[in-house]
Short mmCIF file of C-alpha atoms in Angstrom, two decimals:
data_model
loop_
_atom_site.label_atom_id
_atom_site.label_comp_id
_atom_site.label_asym_id
_atom_site.label_seq_id
_atom_site.Cartn_x
_atom_site.Cartn_y
_atom_site.Cartn_z
CA MET A 21 79.92 40.97 10.24
CA THR A 22 79.05 43.28 12.73
CA GLU A 23 82.15 45.58 12.84
CA ALA A 24 84.85 46.88 10.16
CA HIS A 25 86.97 44.01 9.60
CA TYR A 26 89.76 44.77 7.40
CA SER A 27 92.82 45.09 8.99
CA LEU A 28 95.48 46.66 6.68
CA ILE A 29 95.85 48.26 3.34
CA ASP A 30 97.21 45.51 1.09
CA SER A 31 97.80 47.39 -1.92
CA MET A 32 97.42 50.99 -3.29
CA THR A 33 98.11 52.81 -6.61
CA LEU A 34 98.38 56.55 -6.60
CA ARG A 35 98.98 58.85 -9.81
CA ARG A 36 100.10 62.31 -10.33
CA ALA A 37 100.58 64.47 -13.52
CA LEU A 38 103.77 65.61 -14.13
CA SER A 39 103.06 68.95 -14.97
CA SER A 40 101.82 69.66 -11.38
CA PHE A 41 105.44 69.55 -10.19
CA SER A 42 108.07 72.06 -10.02
CA GLY A 43 110.64 72.26 -12.98
CA ALA A 44 113.50 70.88 -10.66
CA THR A 45 111.52 67.99 -9.36
CA VAL A 46 110.25 67.02 -12.69
CA ARG A 47 114.01 66.88 -13.80
CA SER A 48 114.72 64.73 -10.72
CA ILE A 49 111.96 62.22 -11.85
CA LYS A 50 112.97 62.30 -15.38
CA ARG A 51 116.49 61.45 -14.50
CA TRP A 52 115.62 58.78 -12.33
CA SER A 53 113.27 57.17 -15.22
CA MET A 54 116.08 57.38 -17.45
CA LEU A 55 118.61 55.41 -15.13
CA ASN A 56 115.71 52.71 -14.34
CA GLN A 57 114.06 52.64 -17.92
CA GLY A 58 110.72 54.25 -16.70
CA ARG A 59 110.14 51.52 -13.92
CA THR A 60 111.46 49.36 -11.23
CA ASP A 61 110.98 47.76 -7.73
CA VAL A 62 112.76 50.26 -5.40
CA TYR A 63 111.66 49.33 -2.11
CA ASN A 64 112.66 45.47 -1.81
CA PRO A 65 116.08 45.36 -3.93
CA GLY A 66 116.49 41.95 -2.64
CA LEU A 67 113.20 40.59 -3.78
CA SER A 68 111.88 40.01 -7.34
CA PRO A 69 111.22 43.38 -9.12
CA ALA A 70 107.43 44.21 -9.63
CA PHE A 71 108.19 45.74 -12.92
CA SER A 72 110.38 44.56 -15.85
CA ALA A 73 112.96 47.06 -17.74
CA THR A 74 110.97 46.63 -21.09
CA ARG A 75 107.40 46.56 -20.23
CA ARG A 76 105.08 46.77 -17.17
CA LYS A 77 104.42 43.40 -15.48
CA ARG A 78 101.07 42.29 -14.36
CA THR A 79 101.02 42.22 -10.65
CA ASP A 80 98.61 39.66 -9.33
CA HIS A 81 98.72 37.25 -6.50
CA ALA A 82 100.45 34.45 -8.65
CA ALA A 83 103.39 36.80 -9.37
CA GLY A 84 103.79 38.39 -5.94
CA GLU A 85 102.80 42.10 -5.63
CA LEU A 86 105.69 44.19 -4.51
CA CYS A 87 105.98 47.92 -4.70
CA GLY A 88 107.07 50.17 -8.03
CA ILE A 89 107.42 53.34 -9.57
CA HIS A 90 106.26 53.82 -13.31
CA VAL A 91 107.26 56.77 -15.00
CA THR A 92 105.70 57.89 -18.48
CA GLU A 93 105.87 61.16 -20.36
CA SER A 94 102.92 62.68 -18.41
CA MET A 95 102.60 61.10 -15.22
CA ILE A 96 104.05 59.29 -12.40
CA GLU A 97 102.54 56.10 -10.61
CA VAL A 98 103.44 54.38 -7.41
CA SER A 99 101.88 51.28 -6.56
CA GLY A 100 102.17 48.22 -4.60
CA SER A 101 102.03 47.10 -0.87
CA PRO A 102 102.50 50.03 1.72
CA SER A 103 103.79 47.48 4.10
CA TYR A 104 106.72 47.21 2.05
CA SER A 105 107.16 51.10 1.34
CA ALA A 106 107.04 51.35 5.21
CA GLY A 107 109.72 48.97 5.74
CA PHE A 108 107.94 45.65 6.65
CA LYS A 109 109.35 42.38 5.85
CA HIS A 110 106.06 41.06 4.59
CA ASN A 111 102.48 42.33 3.94
CA VAL A 112 100.67 40.00 6.35
CA PHE A 113 100.26 42.87 8.90
CA GLY A 114 100.88 46.34 8.30
CA ILE A 115 99.12 49.89 7.79
CA ARG A 116 95.44 50.28 8.16
CA SER A 117 94.90 54.09 7.38
CA ALA A 118 94.71 54.81 3.61
CA LEU A 119 96.34 58.38 4.33
CA ASP A 120 99.48 56.66 6.33
CA ALA A 121 99.39 54.10 3.50
CA GLY A 122 99.71 56.71 0.76
CA ILE A 123 102.43 58.87 2.98
CA ALA A 124 104.27 55.60 3.13
CA HIS A 125 104.42 55.16 -0.49
CA LEU A 126 105.21 58.58 -1.49
CA ASN A 127 108.08 58.71 1.20
CA ALA A 128 109.85 55.73 -0.16
CA ALA A 129 109.35 57.13 -3.71
CA SER A 130 110.96 60.52 -2.78
CA ASP A 131 113.79 58.53 -1.21
CA ALA A 132 114.27 56.53 -4.15
CA ILE A 133 113.97 59.60 -6.72
CA GLY A 134 116.09 61.83 -4.65
CA ALA A 135 113.18 64.66 -4.53
CA ASN A 136 110.10 65.32 -2.67
CA VAL A 137 107.08 64.00 -4.77
CA LEU A 138 104.64 64.20 -1.75
CA GLY A 139 103.35 67.79 -2.12
CA ASP A 140 99.72 68.54 -1.93
CA SER A 141 97.62 65.60 -1.45
CA ASN A 142 95.15 66.52 -3.85
CA ASP A 143 97.59 66.28 -6.59
CA TRP A 144 97.70 62.53 -6.30
CA SER A 145 94.71 60.53 -7.52
CA MET A 146 94.12 56.98 -6.35
CA SER A 147 93.07 54.34 -8.75
CA ARG A 148 93.22 51.28 -6.52
CA ILE A 149 93.17 50.44 -2.90
CA ASP A 150 92.85 46.89 -1.69
CA VAL A 151 91.75 46.40 2.17
CA THR A 152 92.33 43.14 3.60
CA ALA A 153 92.07 40.91 6.56
CA ASN A 154 93.57 37.83 7.98
CA PHE A 155 91.56 35.34 9.71
CA ASP A 156 93.01 32.61 12.03
CA MET A 157 91.27 29.49 11.13
CA GLY A 158 93.25 27.44 13.80
CA SER A 159 95.08 25.12 11.65
CA PRO A 160 95.96 24.68 7.79
CA GLU A 161 93.02 21.92 7.66
CA ASN A 162 90.37 24.47 8.99
CA ALA A 163 91.97 27.29 6.36
CA ARG A 164 91.66 24.81 3.30
CA ALA A 165 88.04 23.53 4.28
CA ALA A 166 86.90 27.26 4.62
CA LEU A 167 88.48 28.15 1.34
CA GLY A 168 86.55 24.97 0.04
CA ALA A 169 83.38 26.34 1.40
CA LEU A 170 83.82 29.65 -0.60
CA ARG A 171 84.57 27.73 -3.77
CA LEU A 172 80.86 26.47 -3.88
CA SER A 173 79.46 29.89 -3.40
CA ASN A 174 77.55 31.32 -6.31
CA ALA A 175 75.91 34.20 -4.38
CA PRO A 176 74.15 37.12 -6.58
CA ARG A 177 76.64 39.58 -8.07
CA ARG A 178 79.54 37.19 -6.90
CA ARG A 179 80.70 35.52 -10.03
CA GLN A 180 83.84 33.76 -9.39
CA THR A 181 86.05 34.58 -12.17
CA SER A 182 89.43 32.16 -12.78
CA PRO A 183 89.08 29.98 -9.68
CA THR A 184 92.14 27.79 -8.87
CA ASP A 185 92.77 25.18 -6.05
CA GLU A 186 94.55 27.99 -3.94
CA VAL A 187 93.29 31.34 -5.12
CA LEU A 188 89.39 32.24 -5.34
CA ARG A 189 88.46 35.68 -7.15
CA TRP A 190 85.13 37.37 -7.66
CA GLY A 191 84.11 40.61 -9.57
CA ASN A 192 85.66 43.00 -11.88
CA ALA A 193 89.00 44.54 -11.15
CA GLN A 194 87.75 47.98 -12.27
CA TRP A 195 84.83 48.01 -9.66
CA LEU A 196 84.92 45.55 -6.67
CA SER A 197 86.52 42.38 -6.59
CA GLY A 198 87.23 39.59 -3.80
CA THR A 199 90.01 37.22 -3.36
CA ALA A 200 90.22 34.38 -0.90
CA TYR A 201 93.38 32.32 -0.28
CA ILE A 202 95.69 30.99 2.49
CA LYS A 203 98.49 33.54 3.23
CA GLY A 204 100.90 30.94 3.56
CA THR A 205 100.51 29.85 -0.09
CA ASP A 206 101.40 33.38 -1.35
CA PRO A 207 104.63 33.14 -3.19
CA VAL A 208 105.75 36.17 -1.58
CA MET A 209 105.68 34.35 1.75
CA LYS A 210 107.90 31.47 0.09
CA LEU A 211 110.25 33.81 -1.29
CA GLY A 212 110.58 35.57 2.12
CA LEU A 213 111.44 32.06 3.65
CA LYS A 214 113.97 31.26 1.00
CA SER A 215 115.72 34.36 1.44
CA GLY A 216 115.49 34.35 5.32
CA LEU A 217 113.32 37.28 5.76
CA LEU A 218 110.77 35.11 7.36
CA THR A 219 111.06 32.28 9.75
CA PRO A 220 109.65 28.78 9.26
CA GLN A 221 107.35 29.38 12.43
CA PHE A 222 106.11 32.70 10.86
CA VAL A 223 105.38 30.72 7.60
CA ALA A 224 103.59 27.80 9.29
CA TYR A 225 101.31 30.22 10.92
CA ALA A 226 100.35 32.15 7.69
CA ASN A 227 99.13 28.64 6.72
CA THR A 228 96.41 28.90 9.12
CA LEU A 229 95.05 32.54 8.02
CA LEU A 230 92.35 32.78 5.64
CA ARG A 231 93.10 35.88 3.46
CA LEU A 232 89.96 37.85 2.56
CA GLU A 233 90.83 40.84 0.30
CA LEU A 234 88.69 43.13 -1.42
CA ARG A 235 90.21 45.28 -4.33
CA ILE A 236 88.49 48.59 -4.85
CA GLY A 237 88.99 49.75 -8.53
CA ARG A 238 89.23 52.90 -10.34
CA GLY A 239 85.43 52.66 -11.32
CA PHE A 240 84.17 52.37 -8.07
CA ILE A 241 86.47 54.94 -6.47
CA LEU A 242 85.77 57.51 -9.25
CA ARG A 243 81.65 56.78 -8.46
CA ASN A 244 82.14 56.96 -4.99
CA GLU A 245 84.60 60.01 -4.98
CA ILE A 246 86.83 57.99 -2.64
CA LYS A 247 89.90 60.02 -1.62
CA TRP A 248 92.98 58.26 -0.34
CA ASP A 249 93.74 61.41 1.97
CA SER A 250 90.26 61.79 3.59
CA THR A 251 88.11 58.74 3.24
CA THR A 252 87.82 57.14 6.86
CA GLU A 253 88.68 53.74 8.04
CA PRO A 254 84.86 53.04 8.91
CA GLU A 255 83.91 53.94 5.44
CA PHE A 256 86.53 51.51 3.98
CA GLY A 257 85.25 49.06 6.61
CA LYS A 258 81.71 49.19 5.21
CA PHE A 259 82.81 48.66 1.90
CA TYR A 260 84.50 45.59 3.00
CA ASP A 261 81.82 44.28 4.97
CA ASP A 262 79.27 44.97 2.42
CA TYR A 263 81.15 42.95 -0.02
CA TRP A 264 82.09 39.93 2.31
CA ASN A 265 78.91 39.70 3.90
CA VAL A 266 77.12 38.26 1.05
CA LEU A 267 79.73 35.53 0.63
CA VAL A 268 80.67 34.87 4.52
CA GLY A 269 77.61 35.94 6.59
CA ASP A 270 77.53 37.34 9.99
CA ALA A 271 80.51 36.65 12.35
CA GLU A 272 77.91 34.73 14.85
CA VAL A 273 78.37 30.96 15.36
CA PHE A 274 75.24 29.18 14.34
CA ASP A 275 74.50 25.36 14.49
CA MET A 276 71.06 23.75 13.38
CA SER A 277 69.41 24.41 16.70
CA ASP A 278 70.08 28.04 16.42
CA ILE A 279 68.53 28.51 12.87
CA PHE A 280 64.72 28.09 13.79
CA PRO A 281 64.56 30.42 16.72
CA ALA A 282 66.45 32.93 14.53
CA LEU A 283 64.07 32.49 11.70
CA THR A 284 61.13 33.02 14.11
CA GLN A 285 62.76 36.52 15.00
CA VAL A 286 62.81 37.87 11.29
CA ALA A 287 59.69 36.00 9.69
CA PRO A 288 56.25 37.55 9.91
CA SER A 289 54.85 34.50 11.81
CA GLU A 290 55.97 31.14 12.87
CA ALA A 291 54.60 29.37 10.03
CA GLN A 292 56.62 31.31 7.56
CA ALA A 293 59.70 30.72 9.74
CA ARG A 294 59.01 26.80 9.52
CA ALA A 295 58.57 26.98 5.84
CA ALA A 296 61.90 28.73 5.25
CA PHE A 297 63.39 26.12 7.77
CA ARG A 298 62.13 23.20 5.89
CA THR A 299 63.46 24.87 2.42
CA PHE A 300 66.81 25.01 4.06
CA LEU A 301 66.54 21.35 5.39
CA LEU A 302 65.54 20.53 1.68
CA ILE A 303 68.42 22.16 0.36
CA ARG A 304 70.70 19.77 2.38
CA GLN A 305 69.08 16.77 1.18
CA VAL A 306 68.87 17.49 -2.64
CA GLY A 307 70.69 20.77 -3.31
CA GLU A 308 70.17 24.36 -3.73
CA SER A 309 69.34 24.40 -7.61
CA VAL A 310 66.83 21.57 -7.36
CA VAL A 311 65.10 23.38 -4.60
CA ARG A 312 65.03 26.50 -6.24
CA GLU A 313 63.39 25.00 -9.39
CA SER A 314 60.61 23.22 -7.33
CA MET A 315 58.83 26.26 -6.04
CA PRO A 316 57.55 29.57 -7.28
CA GLY A 317 60.21 32.16 -7.50
CA ARG A 318 58.68 34.79 -4.89
CA THR A 319 58.47 31.93 -2.40
CA TRP A 320 62.17 31.05 -3.08
CA ARG A 321 63.06 34.80 -2.67
CA ARG A 322 61.13 35.41 0.58
CA HIS A 323 62.58 32.17 2.01
CA VAL A 324 66.07 33.25 1.12
CA SER A 325 65.41 36.57 2.40
CA PHE A 326 64.41 34.92 5.92
CA LEU A 327 67.54 32.96 6.10
CA ARG A 328 69.66 35.69 5.18
CA SER A 329 68.07 38.12 7.80
CA ALA A 330 68.42 35.24 10.42
CA GLY A 331 72.11 35.41 9.98
CA LEU A 332 73.09 32.81 7.17
CA SER A 333 75.50 33.58 4.52
CA TRP A 334 74.72 32.92 0.85
CA THR A 335 77.30 30.08 0.89
CA ASP A 336 75.63 28.35 3.93
CA ILE A 337 72.13 28.70 2.00
CA THR A 338 73.32 27.12 -1.23
CA THR A 339 75.68 24.52 0.20
CA GLY A 340 73.00 23.61 2.76
CA GLN A 341 75.68 23.51 5.68
CA ILE A 342 77.25 26.05 7.93
CA THR A 343 80.27 26.96 6.37
CA PRO A 344 83.47 26.38 8.59
CA LEU A 345 84.03 30.26 8.49
CA ARG A 346 81.49 30.35 10.95
CA ARG A 347 83.03 28.21 13.66
CA LYS A 348 85.27 30.63 15.03
CA ALA A 349 83.17 33.81 15.29
CA VAL A 350 86.00 35.38 17.34
CA VAL A 351 88.53 35.42 14.96
CA LEU A 352 85.91 36.59 12.26
CA GLY A 353 85.04 39.51 14.64
CA SER A 354 88.68 40.27 15.32
CA PRO A 355 90.75 39.42 12.51
CA VAL A 356 94.49 38.97 13.39
CA THR A 357 96.65 42.14 13.29
CA GLU A 358 99.92 41.27 14.71
CA TYR A 359 101.95 37.87 15.05
CA LYS A 360 102.52 38.77 18.91
CA GLN A 361 98.92 38.33 19.27
CA VAL A 362 99.35 34.60 18.79
CA ALA A 363 102.80 34.00 19.11
#
C-alpha cells in the first residue's frame, strides 16, 4: 500500500461526563434515559436495536452494529456507525473525516434527546474508532478467494482470533484489531434487503467487496493521544496502512517473473537476491514452517526481510503464492467509495 486506503469511518464511540453539561441539559438527558431505560437505538427505528432495554448488548459483526445512546449515572456514550447517524441507508459508503463522523453522532443524539449535547469538542473523549475500506474484487468468487488467502496468514503480531468461514479477526480490541469479510455477508445488508432499504443489485455488488476494517481501541487511542476532532485523515490512514501492509502487502501487481528483479533492487548482492528467491520457491514446494526450520534463524529473517522489501506480503511468503488481493492493484490503490463509481 502506498497511500491512505481507508475510505470511511465504520464505527465511533464518544463519551462525556454528565457533570460537564449544564443543569438543564443533564435534566433532558436523564429524562430521555428514563423513557428509554438508559439505552436505545435512536437512529434506525426500523431496524433491530443495538442495545437492549435491560442490559447492554455486545455489538459485533455477527450482531450487526447499529447506533445507540447509553446513559449511566455519570456519563453519556454515543456509539455505532456515523453513516447511520448521518442518515445513510447503509454503512458501505459514508463519512471519512473523524470530525464529521463525531458531529454526525452528536447531532443525531441531540435530536433524539431534545437538547444540544455537542458543546466543546474537548468535553467528548473517543474510546473507539474503526477505519474501513471496501475493495472491489470483481466477483464473489474472487472476494472469497482473497478472504481464503488471508485466512492462511500467520504474520508476526497478527494472531487470528475466533476465525470463522465468513469473518476473520486479528488482534486485541483494546489496542489494534483487524477484521476481514465480504460486505455482502454482513447481517445488516441482509436486513436492509429484507426491509426494502437496499436493492438486490446493491447487495449483489456488496458480495464482490472485500471489507478490511481496522479497529483502534481505547488503549491505543490513549497511548497515541488520538483526538476525534483534530487527528487528520492521513494520520488515520497511516494507522490503517501500517496494520494491513503486514497482511496484504503493497498494491503493486507481482507475478513470479517480477519477484527476482525486485529482489535484486533490495538485496546487497545478486547472490543474496538469488538465495532469497530460492527460499521463496522452496516455500512453494514444502511449506513455510518446514523451510523456516531447515535454516538458521538469522538466514530466514534476512531472506524474509528481502522478500518483504521487494513488495511481498507476509501472506504471500507463508503461502508460497501471490495472494489474489494483489491481482487487482487498481482496486487496492483506490478503494470503492461510491456505488455510482461502478454502477
